[in-house]
Amino acid sequence: MAICSGLLLKFVAQQVLEFRMFLTFISHSFLFVGIFFIIYTLVPLTDFSTSIYFISLFILSVALTFAAHFLHRAIFTTEQRLKKIISKLFDFIILETPRKHVSEEKQIDYVISYEKIINEIGDE
């Protein structure tokens, strides 16, 4: 639950600009606690002394929290980059192609065909 809450707060932090730093800190805290307890549950205590166990548990939790942060950032930036690519492709299809690559008499058919496709995409 803590990991899911942390990931949701990371997503919200990207959308709300006013409280971004606060929400990011809270989301990292949730992720740290969730990862800490997952490792605590999965790694047996009998293999190490108590102090080494908790130190390694802390270090692993911090490392995995940073990994989750960078993974989330990579996913978010990839999504933004793909949105820009799609936007540029649509601009090319809608604005440049009819003027430069479609003859005058076929432009109306071209516009009707891409409008139908755009409307179908919007319905999905």
PDB file of C-alpha atoms in Angstrom:
ATOM      1  CA  MET A   1       0.000   0.000   0.000  1.00  0.00           C
ATOM      2  CA  ALA A   2       2.823   2.385   0.817  1.00  0.00           C
ATOM      3  CA  ILE A   3       4.509   1.804  -2.543  1.00  0.00           C
ATOM      4  CA  CYS A   4       1.264   2.376  -4.442  1.00  0.00           C
ATOM      5  CA  SER A   5       0.613   5.548  -2.436  1.00  0.00           C
ATOM      6  CA  GLY A   6       4.136   6.759  -3.132  1.00  0.00           C
ATOM      7  CA  LEU A   7       3.776   6.165  -6.862  1.00  0.00           C
ATOM      8  CA  LEU A   8       0.407   7.920  -6.942  1.00  0.00           C
ATOM      9  CA  LEU A   9       1.854  10.898  -5.083  1.00  0.00           C
ATOM     10  CA  LYS A  10       4.771  11.016  -7.546  1.00  0.00           C
ATOM     11  CA  PHE A  11       2.269  11.208 -10.383  1.00  0.00           C
ATOM     12  CA  VAL A  12       0.270  13.930  -8.617  1.00  0.00           C
ATOM     13  CA  ALA A  13       3.480  15.870  -7.909  1.00  0.00           C
ATOM     14  CA  GLN A  14       4.121  16.067 -11.668  1.00  0.00           C
ATOM     15  CA  GLN A  15       0.678  17.590 -12.215  1.00  0.00           C
ATOM     16  CA  VAL A  16       0.495  20.055  -9.277  1.00  0.00           C
ATOM     17  CA  LEU A  17       3.194  22.687  -9.598  1.00  0.00           C
ATOM     18  CA  GLU A  18       2.510  24.556  -6.335  1.00  0.00           C
ATOM     19  CA  PHE A  19       3.279  21.642  -3.991  1.00  0.00           C
ATOM     20  CA  ARG A  20       5.695  19.694  -6.177  1.00  0.00           C
ATOM     21  CA  MET A  21       8.614  19.597  -3.719  1.00  0.00           C
ATOM     22  CA  PHE A  22       6.401  18.706  -0.766  1.00  0.00           C
ATOM     23  CA  LEU A  23       4.556  15.957  -2.644  1.00  0.00           C
ATOM     24  CA  THR A  24       7.810  14.591  -4.022  1.00  0.00           C
ATOM     25  CA  PHE A  25       9.282  14.385  -0.522  1.00  0.00           C
ATOM     26  CA  ILE A  26       6.155  12.662   0.804  1.00  0.00           C
ATOM     27  CA  SER A  27       6.116  10.235  -2.132  1.00  0.00           C
ATOM     28  CA  HIS A  28       9.773   9.342  -1.566  1.00  0.00           C
ATOM     29  CA  SER A  29       8.996   8.761   2.102  1.00  0.00           C
ATOM     30  CA  PHE A  30       6.131   6.430   1.221  1.00  0.00           C
ATOM     31  CA  LEU A  31       8.304   4.582  -1.286  1.00  0.00           C
ATOM     32  CA  PHE A  32      11.111   4.233   1.259  1.00  0.00           C
ATOM     33  CA  VAL A  33       8.785   2.806   3.915  1.00  0.00           C
ATOM     34  CA  GLY A  34       7.125   0.426   1.453  1.00  0.00           C
ATOM     35  CA  ILE A  35      10.424  -0.850   0.082  1.00  0.00           C
ATOM     36  CA  PHE A  36      11.841  -1.146   3.610  1.00  0.00           C
ATOM     37  CA  PHE A  37       9.012  -3.417   4.711  1.00  0.00           C
ATOM     38  CA  ILE A  38       9.085  -5.506   1.546  1.00  0.00           C
ATOM     39  CA  ILE A  39      12.793  -6.182   2.064  1.00  0.00           C
ATOM     40  CA  TYR A  40      12.182  -6.746   5.786  1.00  0.00           C
ATOM     41  CA  THR A  41       9.570  -9.344   4.925  1.00  0.00           C
ATOM     42  CA  LEU A  42      11.536 -11.158   2.219  1.00  0.00           C
ATOM     43  CA  VAL A  43      15.076 -11.230   3.644  1.00  0.00           C
ATOM     44  CA  PRO A  44      15.488 -13.528   6.666  1.00  0.00           C
ATOM     45  CA  LEU A  45      17.031 -12.106   9.857  1.00  0.00           C
ATOM     46  CA  THR A  46      18.908 -15.313  10.742  1.00  0.00           C
ATOM     47  CA  ASP A  47      21.619 -14.845   8.104  1.00  0.00           C
ATOM     48  CA  PHE A  48      23.137 -11.643   9.546  1.00  0.00           C
ATOM     49  CA  SER A  49      23.672  -9.962  12.869  1.00  0.00           C
ATOM     50  CA  THR A  50      20.931  -7.507  13.792  1.00  0.00           C
ATOM     51  CA  SER A  51      23.014  -4.374  13.192  1.00  0.00           C
ATOM     52  CA  ILE A  52      24.278  -5.526   9.778  1.00  0.00           C
ATOM     53  CA  TYR A  53      20.766  -6.603   8.862  1.00  0.00           C
ATOM     54  CA  PHE A  54      19.224  -3.205   9.601  1.00  0.00           C
ATOM     55  CA  ILE A  55      22.096  -1.260   7.997  1.00  0.00           C
ATOM     56  CA  SER A  56      21.842  -3.300   4.801  1.00  0.00           C
ATOM     57  CA  LEU A  57      18.060  -2.999   4.951  1.00  0.00           C
ATOM     58  CA  PHE A  58      18.359   0.784   5.169  1.00  0.00           C
ATOM     59  CA  ILE A  59      20.913   0.993   2.335  1.00  0.00           C
ATOM     60  CA  LEU A  60      18.850  -1.249   0.058  1.00  0.00           C
ATOM     61  CA  SER A  61      15.720   0.771   0.787  1.00  0.00           C
ATOM     62  CA  VAL A  62      17.444   4.038  -0.073  1.00  0.00           C
ATOM     63  CA  ALA A  63      18.946   2.563  -3.249  1.00  0.00           C
ATOM     64  CA  LEU A  64      15.635   1.132  -4.424  1.00  0.00           C
ATOM     65  CA  THR A  65      13.849   4.406  -3.638  1.00  0.00           C
ATOM     66  CA  PHE A  66      16.325   6.251  -5.876  1.00  0.00           C
ATOM     67  CA  ALA A  67      15.862   3.586  -8.549  1.00  0.00           C
ATOM     68  CA  ALA A  68      12.076   4.013  -8.372  1.00  0.00           C
ATOM     69  CA  HIS A  69      12.509   7.784  -8.679  1.00  0.00           C
ATOM     70  CA  PHE A  70      14.693   7.528 -11.782  1.00  0.00           C
ATOM     71  CA  LEU A  71      12.456   4.863 -13.324  1.00  0.00           C
ATOM     72  CA  HIS A  72       9.409   7.074 -12.825  1.00  0.00           C
ATOM     73  CA  ARG A  73      11.236  10.054 -14.315  1.00  0.00           C
ATOM     74  CA  ALA A  74      12.345   7.980 -17.325  1.00  0.00           C
ATOM     75  CA  ILE A  75       8.785   6.807 -17.937  1.00  0.00           C
ATOM     76  CA  PHE A  76       7.406  10.332 -17.609  1.00  0.00           C
ATOM     77  CA  THR A  77       9.983  11.896 -19.944  1.00  0.00           C
ATOM     78  CA  THR A  78       9.490   9.092 -22.475  1.00  0.00           C
ATOM     79  CA  GLU A  79       5.747   9.745 -22.430  1.00  0.00           C
ATOM     80  CA  GLN A  80       6.298  13.469 -22.996  1.00  0.00           C
ATOM     81  CA  ARG A  81       8.737  12.781 -25.829  1.00  0.00           C
ATOM     82  CA  LEU A  82       6.275  10.404 -27.515  1.00  0.00           C
ATOM     83  CA  LYS A  83       3.506  13.008 -27.219  1.00  0.00           C
ATOM     84  CA  LYS A  84       5.748  15.551 -28.988  1.00  0.00           C
ATOM     85  CA  ILE A  85       6.554  13.070 -31.746  1.00  0.00           C
ATOM     86  CA  ILE A  86       2.876  12.272 -32.261  1.00  0.00           C
ATOM     87  CA  SER A  87       2.033  15.971 -32.326  1.00  0.00           C
ATOM     88  CA  LYS A  88       4.704  16.662 -34.960  1.00  0.00           C
ATOM     89  CA  LEU A  89       3.517  13.737 -37.071  1.00  0.00           C
ATOM     90  CA  PHE A  90      -0.072  14.957 -36.935  1.00  0.00           C
ATOM     91  CA  ASP A  91       1.075  18.453 -37.886  1.00  0.00           C
ATOM     92  CA  PHE A  92       2.922  16.998 -40.843  1.00  0.00           C
ATOM     93  CA  ILE A  93      -0.065  14.880 -41.913  1.00  0.00           C
ATOM     94  CA  ILE A  94      -2.611  17.661 -41.498  1.00  0.00           C
ATOM     95  CA  LEU A  95      -0.711  20.803 -42.457  1.00  0.00           C
ATOM     96  CA  GLU A  96       2.187  20.001 -44.759  1.00  0.00           C
ATOM     97  CA  THR A  97       1.136  16.925 -46.693  1.00  0.00           C
ATOM     98  CA  PRO A  98      -1.984  18.422 -48.347  1.00  0.00           C
ATOM     99  CA  ARG A  99      -0.092  21.531 -49.467  1.00  0.00           C
ATOM    100  CA  LYS A 100       3.078  19.907 -50.737  1.00  0.00           C
ATOM    101  CA  HIS A 101       2.308  16.303 -51.660  1.00  0.00           C
ATOM    102  CA  VAL A 102      -1.363  16.098 -52.644  1.00  0.00           C
ATOM    103  CA  SER A 103      -2.697  17.496 -55.883  1.00  0.00           C
ATOM    104  CA  GLU A 104      -5.423  20.177 -55.858  1.00  0.00           C
ATOM    105  CA  GLU A 105      -8.198  17.865 -57.012  1.00  0.00           C
ATOM    106  CA  LYS A 106      -7.418  15.212 -54.360  1.00  0.00           C
ATOM    107  CA  GLN A 107      -7.018  17.558 -51.390  1.00  0.00           C
ATOM    108  CA  ILE A 108     -10.700  17.430 -50.406  1.00  0.00           C
ATOM    109  CA  ASP A 109     -10.653  13.621 -50.353  1.00  0.00           C
ATOM    110  CA  TYR A 110      -7.441  13.702 -48.353  1.00  0.00           C
ATOM    111  CA  VAL A 111      -8.869  16.089 -45.757  1.00  0.00           C
ATOM    112  CA  ILE A 112     -12.040  13.996 -45.414  1.00  0.00           C
ATOM    113  CA  SER A 113     -10.012  10.810 -44.939  1.00  0.00           C
ATOM    114  CA  TYR A 114      -7.722  12.160 -42.218  1.00  0.00           C
ATOM    115  CA  GLU A 115     -10.636  13.852 -40.409  1.00  0.00           C
ATOM    116  CA  LYS A 116     -12.426  10.503 -40.287  1.00  0.00           C
ATOM    117  CA  ILE A 117      -9.329   8.839 -38.844  1.00  0.00           C
ATOM    118  CA  ILE A 118      -8.830  11.603 -36.263  1.00  0.00           C
ATOM    119  CA  ASN A 119     -12.464  11.275 -35.180  1.00  0.00           C
ATOM    120  CA  GLU A 120     -12.026   7.501 -34.812  1.00  0.00           C
ATOM    121  CA  ILE A 121      -8.918   8.060 -32.691  1.00  0.00           C
ATOM    122  CA  GLY A 122     -10.822  10.525 -30.512  1.00  0.00           C
ATOM    123  CA  ASP A 123     -13.596   7.976 -29.908  1.00  0.00           C
ATOM    124  CA  GLU A 124     -11.187   5.379 -28.475  1.00  0.00           C
TER     125      GLU A 124
END
